[in-house]
């Protein structure tokens, strides 16, 4: 049995972001005034985080802090740590197969590199 498109109801799907549940909707607006110095600080934070001013003020009011994204240098350190962790796993596997003496020097070198990256990360935080 074929359906006739003229007799069927057709509802166009809504576009855009889905509505939040009732408990999560922000329904109360608060107007806040800042002096020049504190407004400049907010603008710097907006530039650093890439978030709108309203989100920054909301997070500060609710959480007391604004979570900022990782800097490019810190992100590169995290990627370096991930690759070093992979290398360490490979060395551990090789040590199980052929003994620790065979990979001792490479393990020492890798541990020194990991220590240097950890120092860089601790300076960033």
mmCIF file of N, CA and C in Angstrom:
data_model
loop_
_atom_site.group_PDB
_atom_site.id
_atom_site.type_symbol
_atom_site.label_atom_id
_atom_site.label_comp_id
_atom_site.label_asym_id
_atom_site.label_seq_id
_atom_site.Cartn_x
_atom_site.Cartn_y
_atom_site.Cartn_z
ATOM 1 N N UNK A 1 0.844 -1.161 0.000
ATOM 2 C CA UNK A 1 0.000 0.000 0.000
ATOM 3 C C UNK A 1 0.897 1.234 0.000
ATOM 4 N N UNK A 2 0.742 2.063 -0.997
ATOM 5 C CA UNK A 2 1.543 3.276 -1.116
ATOM 6 C C UNK A 2 0.891 4.412 -0.358
ATOM 7 N N UNK A 3 1.723 5.240 0.243
ATOM 8 C CA UNK A 3 1.160 6.370 0.968
ATOM 9 C C UNK A 3 1.104 7.588 0.062
ATOM 10 N N UNK A 4 0.083 8.332 0.224
ATOM 11 C CA UNK A 4 -0.101 9.534 -0.570
ATOM 12 C C UNK A 4 0.486 10.716 0.214
ATOM 13 N N UNK A 5 1.478 11.426 -0.321
ATOM 14 C CA UNK A 5 2.109 12.510 0.418
ATOM 15 C C UNK A 5 1.146 13.670 0.702
ATOM 16 N N UNK A 6 0.080 13.798 -0.085
ATOM 17 C CA UNK A 6 -0.853 14.902 0.137
ATOM 18 C C UNK A 6 -1.748 14.651 1.345
ATOM 19 N N UNK A 7 -1.994 13.408 1.696
ATOM 20 C CA UNK A 7 -2.882 13.117 2.809
ATOM 21 C C UNK A 7 -2.129 12.955 4.127
ATOM 22 N N UNK A 8 -0.849 12.707 4.048
ATOM 23 C CA UNK A 8 -0.072 12.544 5.276
ATOM 24 C C UNK A 8 0.312 13.905 5.833
ATOM 25 N N UNK A 9 0.362 13.971 7.149
ATOM 26 C CA UNK A 9 0.835 15.194 7.779
ATOM 27 C C UNK A 9 2.356 15.203 7.724
ATOM 28 N N UNK A 10 2.881 16.335 7.392
ATOM 29 C CA UNK A 10 4.330 16.470 7.337
ATOM 30 C C UNK A 10 4.727 17.582 8.295
ATOM 31 N N UNK A 11 5.543 17.238 9.272
ATOM 32 C CA UNK A 11 6.025 18.258 10.193
ATOM 33 C C UNK A 11 7.514 18.451 9.954
ATOM 34 N N UNK A 12 7.870 19.668 9.658
ATOM 35 C CA UNK A 12 9.263 19.992 9.395
ATOM 36 C C UNK A 12 10.032 19.907 10.708
ATOM 37 N N UNK A 13 11.164 19.197 10.736
ATOM 38 C CA UNK A 13 11.930 19.097 11.986
ATOM 39 C C UNK A 13 12.461 20.475 12.396
ATOM 40 N N UNK A 14 12.427 20.724 13.698
ATOM 41 C CA UNK A 14 12.926 21.992 14.203
ATOM 42 C C UNK A 14 14.448 21.994 14.122
ATOM 43 N N UNK A 15 14.991 23.112 13.786
ATOM 44 C CA UNK A 15 16.445 23.250 13.750
ATOM 45 C C UNK A 15 16.940 23.883 15.032
ATOM 46 N N UNK A 16 18.223 23.988 15.149
ATOM 47 C CA UNK A 16 18.802 24.670 16.294
ATOM 48 C C UNK A 16 19.047 23.763 17.478
ATOM 49 N N UNK A 17 19.431 24.408 18.534
ATOM 50 C CA UNK A 17 19.784 23.699 19.753
ATOM 51 C C UNK A 17 18.522 23.240 20.477
ATOM 52 N N UNK A 18 18.499 22.004 21.006
ATOM 53 C CA UNK A 18 17.325 21.540 21.750
ATOM 54 C C UNK A 18 17.146 22.328 23.046
ATOM 55 N N UNK A 19 15.907 22.458 23.500
ATOM 56 C CA UNK A 19 15.628 23.189 24.723
ATOM 57 C C UNK A 19 16.147 22.419 25.932
ATOM 58 N N UNK A 20 16.591 23.173 26.935
ATOM 59 C CA UNK A 20 17.047 22.567 28.180
ATOM 60 C C UNK A 20 15.846 22.132 29.012
ATOM 61 N N UNK A 21 16.013 21.129 29.869
ATOM 62 C CA UNK A 21 14.929 20.764 30.790
ATOM 63 C C UNK A 21 14.615 21.934 31.720
ATOM 64 N N UNK A 22 13.412 21.937 32.295
ATOM 65 C CA UNK A 22 12.960 23.069 33.096
ATOM 66 C C UNK A 22 13.896 23.418 34.236
ATOM 67 N N UNK A 23 14.470 22.472 34.910
ATOM 68 C CA UNK A 23 15.341 22.755 36.039
ATOM 69 C C UNK A 23 16.672 23.366 35.657
ATOM 70 N N UNK A 24 17.063 23.247 34.401
ATOM 71 C CA UNK A 24 18.375 23.718 33.971
ATOM 72 C C UNK A 24 18.321 25.045 33.218
ATOM 73 N N UNK A 25 17.129 25.553 32.948
ATOM 74 C CA UNK A 25 17.008 26.803 32.211
ATOM 75 C C UNK A 25 17.397 27.977 33.096
ATOM 76 N N UNK A 26 18.100 28.915 32.517
ATOM 77 C CA UNK A 26 18.457 30.145 33.232
ATOM 78 C C UNK A 26 17.392 31.183 32.911
ATOM 79 N N UNK A 27 16.556 31.487 33.890
ATOM 80 C CA UNK A 27 15.416 32.362 33.627
ATOM 81 C C UNK A 27 15.535 33.721 34.300
ATOM 82 N N UNK A 28 16.514 33.931 35.163
ATOM 83 C CA UNK A 28 16.636 35.183 35.901
ATOM 84 C C UNK A 28 17.883 35.931 35.449
ATOM 85 N N UNK A 29 17.694 37.145 34.968
ATOM 86 C CA UNK A 29 18.806 37.975 34.521
ATOM 87 C C UNK A 29 19.232 38.918 35.638
ATOM 88 N N UNK A 30 20.528 39.168 35.724
ATOM 89 C CA UNK A 30 21.081 40.090 36.710
ATOM 90 C C UNK A 30 21.982 41.068 35.960
ATOM 91 N N UNK A 31 21.741 42.336 36.171
ATOM 92 C CA UNK A 31 22.562 43.353 35.516
ATOM 93 C C UNK A 31 23.676 43.745 36.474
ATOM 94 N N UNK A 32 24.906 43.767 35.982
ATOM 95 C CA UNK A 32 26.073 44.047 36.818
ATOM 96 C C UNK A 32 26.863 45.183 36.179
ATOM 97 N N UNK A 33 27.323 46.096 37.014
ATOM 98 C CA UNK A 33 28.159 47.190 36.542
ATOM 99 C C UNK A 33 29.574 47.008 37.060
ATOM 100 N N UNK A 34 30.565 47.339 36.219
ATOM 101 C CA UNK A 34 31.968 47.227 36.579
ATOM 102 C C UNK A 34 32.653 48.561 36.371
ATOM 103 N N UNK A 35 33.683 48.831 37.170
ATOM 104 C CA UNK A 35 34.508 50.001 36.906
ATOM 105 C C UNK A 35 35.462 49.657 35.769
ATOM 106 N N UNK A 36 36.197 50.654 35.300
ATOM 107 C CA UNK A 36 37.067 50.457 34.131
ATOM 108 C C UNK A 36 38.131 49.385 34.361
ATOM 109 N N UNK A 37 38.735 49.400 35.532
ATOM 110 C CA UNK A 37 39.826 48.459 35.820
ATOM 111 C C UNK A 37 39.335 47.008 35.810
ATOM 112 N N UNK A 38 38.233 46.739 36.511
ATOM 113 C CA UNK A 38 37.716 45.366 36.574
ATOM 114 C C UNK A 38 37.109 44.932 35.250
ATOM 115 N N UNK A 39 36.534 45.866 34.501
ATOM 116 C CA UNK A 39 36.005 45.535 33.180
ATOM 117 C C UNK A 39 37.145 45.152 32.230
ATOM 118 N N UNK A 40 38.276 45.867 32.352
ATOM 119 C CA UNK A 40 39.447 45.530 31.530
ATOM 120 C C UNK A 40 39.947 44.128 31.868
ATOM 121 N N UNK A 41 39.903 43.768 33.165
ATOM 122 C CA UNK A 41 40.305 42.418 33.569
ATOM 123 C C UNK A 41 39.384 41.367 32.946
ATOM 124 N N UNK A 42 38.077 41.662 32.942
ATOM 125 C CA UNK A 42 37.118 40.728 32.323
ATOM 126 C C UNK A 42 37.387 40.574 30.834
ATOM 127 N N UNK A 43 37.688 41.689 30.166
ATOM 128 C CA UNK A 43 37.966 41.619 28.731
ATOM 129 C C UNK A 43 39.222 40.799 28.444
ATOM 130 N N UNK A 44 40.245 40.940 29.300
ATOM 131 C CA UNK A 44 41.458 40.130 29.118
ATOM 132 C C UNK A 44 41.146 38.646 29.307
ATOM 133 N N UNK A 45 40.334 38.360 30.313
ATOM 134 C CA UNK A 45 39.970 36.958 30.567
ATOM 135 C C UNK A 45 39.143 36.403 29.406
ATOM 136 N N UNK A 46 38.270 37.236 28.827
ATOM 137 C CA UNK A 46 37.470 36.791 27.680
ATOM 138 C C UNK A 46 38.385 36.462 26.509
ATOM 139 N N UNK A 47 39.379 37.300 26.284
ATOM 140 C CA UNK A 47 40.305 37.065 25.176
ATOM 141 C C UNK A 47 41.109 35.787 25.412
ATOM 142 N N UNK A 48 41.531 35.578 26.672
ATOM 143 C CA UNK A 48 42.336 34.406 27.016
ATOM 144 C C UNK A 48 41.532 33.119 26.905
ATOM 145 N N UNK A 49 40.277 33.144 27.364
ATOM 146 C CA UNK A 49 39.482 31.915 27.400
ATOM 147 C C UNK A 49 38.661 31.687 26.142
ATOM 148 N N UNK A 50 38.339 32.773 25.430
ATOM 149 C CA UNK A 50 37.493 32.639 24.248
ATOM 150 C C UNK A 50 36.022 32.477 24.586
ATOM 151 N N UNK A 51 35.636 32.789 25.830
ATOM 152 C CA UNK A 51 34.241 32.662 26.262
ATOM 153 C C UNK A 51 33.589 34.041 26.279
ATOM 154 N N UNK A 52 32.274 34.107 26.128
ATOM 155 C CA UNK A 52 31.587 35.399 26.224
ATOM 156 C C UNK A 52 31.606 35.931 27.660
ATOM 157 N N UNK A 53 31.468 37.248 27.792
ATOM 158 C CA UNK A 53 31.503 37.873 29.116
ATOM 159 C C UNK A 53 30.430 37.315 30.032
ATOM 160 N N UNK A 54 29.242 37.063 29.501
ATOM 161 C CA UNK A 54 28.157 36.556 30.347
ATOM 162 C C UNK A 54 28.511 35.197 30.941
ATOM 163 N N UNK A 55 29.163 34.341 30.181
ATOM 164 C CA UNK A 55 29.569 33.026 30.697
ATOM 165 C C UNK A 55 30.646 33.166 31.767
ATOM 166 N N UNK A 56 31.561 34.100 31.569
ATOM 167 C CA UNK A 56 32.625 34.309 32.544
ATOM 168 C C UNK A 56 32.033 34.788 33.866
ATOM 169 N N UNK A 57 31.140 35.782 33.801
ATOM 170 C CA UNK A 57 30.539 36.314 35.020
ATOM 171 C C UNK A 57 29.699 35.237 35.704
ATOM 172 N N UNK A 58 28.981 34.434 34.918
ATOM 173 C CA UNK A 58 28.160 33.355 35.490
ATOM 174 C C UNK A 58 29.039 32.336 36.212
ATOM 175 N N UNK A 59 30.107 31.892 35.563
ATOM 176 C CA UNK A 59 30.998 30.902 36.187
ATOM 177 C C UNK A 59 31.657 31.452 37.445
ATOM 178 N N UNK A 60 32.042 32.729 37.425
ATOM 179 C CA UNK A 60 32.632 33.328 38.614
ATOM 180 C C UNK A 60 31.625 33.399 39.754
ATOM 181 N N UNK A 61 30.372 33.728 39.432
ATOM 182 C CA UNK A 61 29.347 33.844 40.471
ATOM 183 C C UNK A 61 28.978 32.476 41.044
ATOM 184 N N UNK A 62 28.873 31.477 40.195
ATOM 185 C CA UNK A 62 28.417 30.165 40.637
ATOM 186 C C UNK A 62 29.570 29.327 41.206
ATOM 187 N N UNK A 63 30.700 29.290 40.496
ATOM 188 C CA UNK A 63 31.815 28.413 40.887
ATOM 189 C C UNK A 63 32.919 29.133 41.649
ATOM 190 N N UNK A 64 33.046 30.428 41.453
ATOM 191 C CA UNK A 64 34.131 31.173 42.069
ATOM 192 C C UNK A 64 35.395 31.189 41.227
ATOM 193 N N UNK A 65 35.388 30.548 40.076
ATOM 194 C CA UNK A 65 36.532 30.525 39.177
ATOM 195 C C UNK A 65 36.040 30.261 37.763
ATOM 196 N N UNK A 66 36.915 30.522 36.798
ATOM 197 C CA UNK A 66 36.630 30.229 35.392
ATOM 198 C C UNK A 66 37.669 29.240 34.922
ATOM 199 N N UNK A 67 37.215 28.108 34.426
ATOM 200 C CA UNK A 67 38.149 27.108 33.913
ATOM 201 C C UNK A 67 38.648 27.573 32.546
ATOM 202 N N UNK A 68 39.948 27.742 32.460
ATOM 203 C CA UNK A 68 40.539 28.234 31.227
ATOM 204 C C UNK A 68 41.097 27.066 30.424
ATOM 205 N N UNK A 69 41.072 27.197 29.102
ATOM 206 C CA UNK A 69 41.613 26.109 28.271
ATOM 207 C C UNK A 69 43.128 26.007 28.438
ATOM 208 N N UNK A 70 43.674 24.853 28.063
ATOM 209 C CA UNK A 70 45.120 24.653 28.142
ATOM 210 C C UNK A 70 45.835 25.581 27.165
ATOM 211 N N UNK A 71 46.963 26.109 27.588
ATOM 212 C CA UNK A 71 47.764 26.925 26.684
ATOM 213 C C UNK A 71 48.359 26.003 25.613
ATOM 214 N N UNK A 72 48.848 26.599 24.537
ATOM 215 C CA UNK A 72 49.431 25.796 23.456
ATOM 216 C C UNK A 72 50.654 25.032 23.943
ATOM 217 N N UNK A 73 51.450 25.687 24.798
ATOM 218 C CA UNK A 73 52.652 25.022 25.307
ATOM 219 C C UNK A 73 52.279 23.855 26.214
ATOM 220 N N UNK A 74 51.274 24.059 27.073
ATOM 221 C CA UNK A 74 50.858 22.991 27.975
ATOM 222 C C UNK A 74 50.232 21.832 27.190
ATOM 223 N N UNK A 75 49.471 22.146 26.154
ATOM 224 C CA UNK A 75 48.889 21.091 25.315
ATOM 225 C C UNK A 75 49.977 20.286 24.617
ATOM 226 N N UNK A 76 51.039 20.962 24.169
ATOM 227 C CA UNK A 76 52.136 20.224 23.526
ATOM 228 C C UNK A 76 52.861 19.349 24.551
ATOM 229 N N UNK A 77 52.962 19.815 25.807
ATOM 230 C CA UNK A 77 53.574 18.998 26.856
ATOM 231 C C UNK A 77 52.732 17.756 27.124
ATOM 232 N N UNK A 78 51.428 17.911 27.122
ATOM 233 C CA UNK A 78 50.540 16.770 27.351
ATOM 234 C C UNK A 78 50.690 15.752 26.218
ATOM 235 N N UNK A 79 50.765 16.235 24.979
ATOM 236 C CA UNK A 79 50.970 15.317 23.846
ATOM 237 C C UNK A 79 52.313 14.605 23.960
ATOM 238 N N UNK A 80 53.345 15.355 24.376
ATOM 239 C CA UNK A 80 54.670 14.746 24.538
ATOM 240 C C UNK A 80 54.635 13.669 25.618
ATOM 241 N N UNK A 81 53.928 13.953 26.713
ATOM 242 C CA UNK A 81 53.813 12.959 27.791
ATOM 243 C C UNK A 81 53.082 11.710 27.295
ATOM 244 N N UNK A 82 52.069 11.880 26.467
ATOM 245 C CA UNK A 82 51.341 10.723 25.942
ATOM 246 C C UNK A 82 52.246 9.849 25.082
ATOM 247 N N UNK A 83 53.067 10.486 24.245
ATOM 248 C CA UNK A 83 53.964 9.680 23.403
ATOM 249 C C UNK A 83 55.048 9.011 24.248
ATOM 250 N N UNK A 84 55.517 9.708 25.288
ATOM 251 C CA UNK A 84 56.519 9.100 26.166
ATOM 252 C C UNK A 84 55.926 7.936 26.952
ATOM 253 N N UNK A 85 54.677 8.061 27.349
ATOM 254 C CA UNK A 85 54.020 6.949 28.046
ATOM 255 C C UNK A 85 53.916 5.737 27.130
ATOM 256 N N UNK A 86 53.636 5.971 25.866
ATOM 257 C CA UNK A 86 53.587 4.875 24.901
ATOM 258 C C UNK A 86 54.959 4.229 24.766
ATOM 259 N N UNK A 87 56.013 5.057 24.685
ATOM 260 C CA UNK A 87 57.379 4.518 24.597
ATOM 261 C C UNK A 87 57.732 3.714 25.845
ATOM 262 N N UNK A 88 57.309 4.198 27.004
ATOM 263 C CA UNK A 88 57.593 3.492 28.252
ATOM 264 C C UNK A 88 56.906 2.128 28.280
ATOM 265 N N UNK A 89 55.680 2.073 27.785
ATOM 266 C CA UNK A 89 54.979 0.787 27.705
ATOM 267 C C UNK A 89 55.707 -0.186 26.783
ATOM 268 N N UNK A 90 56.220 0.333 25.678
ATOM 269 C CA UNK A 90 56.965 -0.525 24.759
ATOM 270 C C UNK A 90 58.257 -1.031 25.407
ATOM 271 N N UNK A 91 58.927 -0.148 26.143
ATOM 272 C CA UNK A 91 60.152 -0.567 26.837
ATOM 273 C C UNK A 91 59.841 -1.599 27.919
ATOM 274 N N UNK A 92 58.744 -1.435 28.631
ATOM 275 C CA UNK A 92 58.368 -2.412 29.658
ATOM 276 C C UNK A 92 58.099 -3.772 29.017
ATOM 277 N N UNK A 93 57.419 -3.751 27.871
ATOM 278 C CA UNK A 93 57.138 -5.006 27.163
ATOM 279 C C UNK A 93 58.455 -5.664 26.735
ATOM 280 N N UNK A 94 59.367 -4.856 26.187
ATOM 281 C CA UNK A 94 60.654 -5.392 25.750
ATOM 282 C C UNK A 94 61.465 -5.912 26.947
ATOM 283 N N UNK A 95 61.372 -5.225 28.088
ATOM 284 C CA UNK A 95 62.095 -5.661 29.283
ATOM 285 C C UNK A 95 61.567 -7.003 29.768
ATOM 286 N N UNK A 96 60.277 -7.238 29.644
ATOM 287 C CA UNK A 96 59.718 -8.539 30.045
ATOM 288 C C UNK A 96 60.214 -9.651 29.137
ATOM 289 N N UNK A 97 60.398 -9.317 27.859
ATOM 290 C CA UNK A 97 60.829 -10.346 26.905
ATOM 291 C C UNK A 97 62.332 -10.624 26.985
ATOM 292 N N UNK A 98 63.137 -9.553 27.019
ATOM 293 C CA UNK A 98 64.581 -9.772 26.909
ATOM 294 C C UNK A 98 65.365 -9.386 28.163
ATOM 295 N N UNK A 99 64.697 -8.979 29.209
ATOM 296 C CA UNK A 99 65.385 -8.623 30.446
ATOM 297 C C UNK A 99 65.612 -7.122 30.554
ATOM 298 N N UNK A 100 65.683 -6.651 31.784
ATOM 299 C CA UNK A 100 65.795 -5.216 32.026
ATOM 300 C C UNK A 100 67.137 -4.659 31.556
ATOM 301 N N UNK A 101 68.186 -5.436 31.638
ATOM 302 C CA UNK A 101 69.515 -4.951 31.262
ATOM 303 C C UNK A 101 69.553 -4.489 29.803
ATOM 304 N N UNK A 102 68.748 -5.100 28.946
ATOM 305 C CA UNK A 102 68.741 -4.747 27.529
ATOM 306 C C UNK A 102 68.137 -3.369 27.269
ATOM 307 N N UNK A 103 67.252 -2.901 28.151
ATOM 308 C CA UNK A 103 66.572 -1.612 27.923
ATOM 309 C C UNK A 103 66.893 -0.589 29.011
ATOM 310 N N UNK A 104 67.865 -0.901 29.851
ATOM 311 C CA UNK A 104 68.166 -0.036 30.998
ATOM 312 C C UNK A 104 68.526 1.382 30.575
ATOM 313 N N UNK A 105 69.416 1.534 29.616
ATOM 314 C CA UNK A 105 69.876 2.862 29.191
ATOM 315 C C UNK A 105 68.727 3.675 28.576
ATOM 316 N N UNK A 106 67.951 3.048 27.704
ATOM 317 C CA UNK A 106 66.825 3.766 27.087
ATOM 318 C C UNK A 106 65.781 4.156 28.125
ATOM 319 N N UNK A 107 65.600 3.318 29.143
ATOM 320 C CA UNK A 107 64.649 3.629 30.206
ATOM 321 C C UNK A 107 65.127 4.833 31.011
ATOM 322 N N UNK A 108 66.417 4.905 31.293
ATOM 323 C CA UNK A 108 66.979 6.057 32.016
ATOM 324 C C UNK A 108 66.799 7.345 31.215
ATOM 325 N N UNK A 109 67.101 7.284 29.915
ATOM 326 C CA UNK A 109 66.955 8.465 29.052
ATOM 327 C C UNK A 109 65.497 8.942 29.036
ATOM 328 N N UNK A 110 64.586 7.988 28.910
ATOM 329 C CA UNK A 110 63.171 8.340 28.861
ATOM 330 C C UNK A 110 62.705 8.929 30.191
ATOM 331 N N UNK A 111 63.192 8.384 31.299
ATOM 332 C CA UNK A 111 62.788 8.924 32.597
ATOM 333 C C UNK A 111 63.310 10.348 32.785
ATOM 334 N N UNK A 112 64.487 10.659 32.250
ATOM 335 C CA UNK A 112 65.019 12.035 32.319
ATOM 336 C C UNK A 112 64.157 12.979 31.480
ATOM 337 N N UNK A 113 63.745 12.520 30.302
ATOM 338 C CA UNK A 113 62.879 13.350 29.452
ATOM 339 C C UNK A 113 61.532 13.598 30.136
ATOM 340 N N UNK A 114 60.974 12.575 30.741
ATOM 341 C CA UNK A 114 59.692 12.711 31.436
ATOM 342 C C UNK A 114 59.835 13.704 32.584
ATOM 343 N N UNK A 115 60.935 13.650 33.316
ATOM 344 C CA UNK A 115 61.161 14.580 34.426
ATOM 345 C C UNK A 115 61.221 16.022 33.921
ATOM 346 N N UNK A 116 61.883 16.246 32.779
ATOM 347 C CA UNK A 116 61.968 17.597 32.214
ATOM 348 C C UNK A 116 60.584 18.115 31.814
ATOM 349 N N UNK A 117 59.784 17.261 31.200
ATOM 350 C CA UNK A 117 58.440 17.686 30.793
ATOM 351 C C UNK A 117 57.583 17.973 32.021
ATOM 352 N N UNK A 118 57.719 17.173 33.058
ATOM 353 C CA UNK A 118 56.953 17.417 34.288
ATOM 354 C C UNK A 118 57.333 18.751 34.920
ATOM 355 N N UNK A 119 58.600 19.123 34.869
ATOM 356 C CA UNK A 119 59.036 20.414 35.395
ATOM 357 C C UNK A 119 58.394 21.543 34.579
ATOM 358 N N UNK A 120 58.365 21.397 33.254
ATOM 359 C CA UNK A 120 57.731 22.420 32.398
ATOM 360 C C UNK A 120 56.245 22.543 32.706
ATOM 361 N N UNK A 121 55.576 21.414 32.901
ATOM 362 C CA UNK A 121 54.145 21.444 33.201
ATOM 363 C C UNK A 121 53.906 22.101 34.550
ATOM 364 N N UNK A 122 54.722 21.791 35.544
ATOM 365 C CA UNK A 122 54.521 22.377 36.870
ATOM 366 C C UNK A 122 54.751 23.890 36.834
ATOM 367 N N UNK A 123 55.609 24.383 35.980
ATOM 368 C CA UNK A 123 55.811 25.833 35.834
ATOM 369 C C UNK A 123 54.595 26.501 35.220
ATOM 370 N N UNK A 124 53.937 25.809 34.291
ATOM 371 C CA UNK A 124 52.751 26.356 33.617
ATOM 372 C C UNK A 124 51.565 26.462 34.559
ATOM 373 N N UNK A 125 51.446 25.483 35.456
ATOM 374 C CA UNK A 125 50.290 25.473 36.347
ATOM 375 C C UNK A 125 50.573 26.385 37.491
#
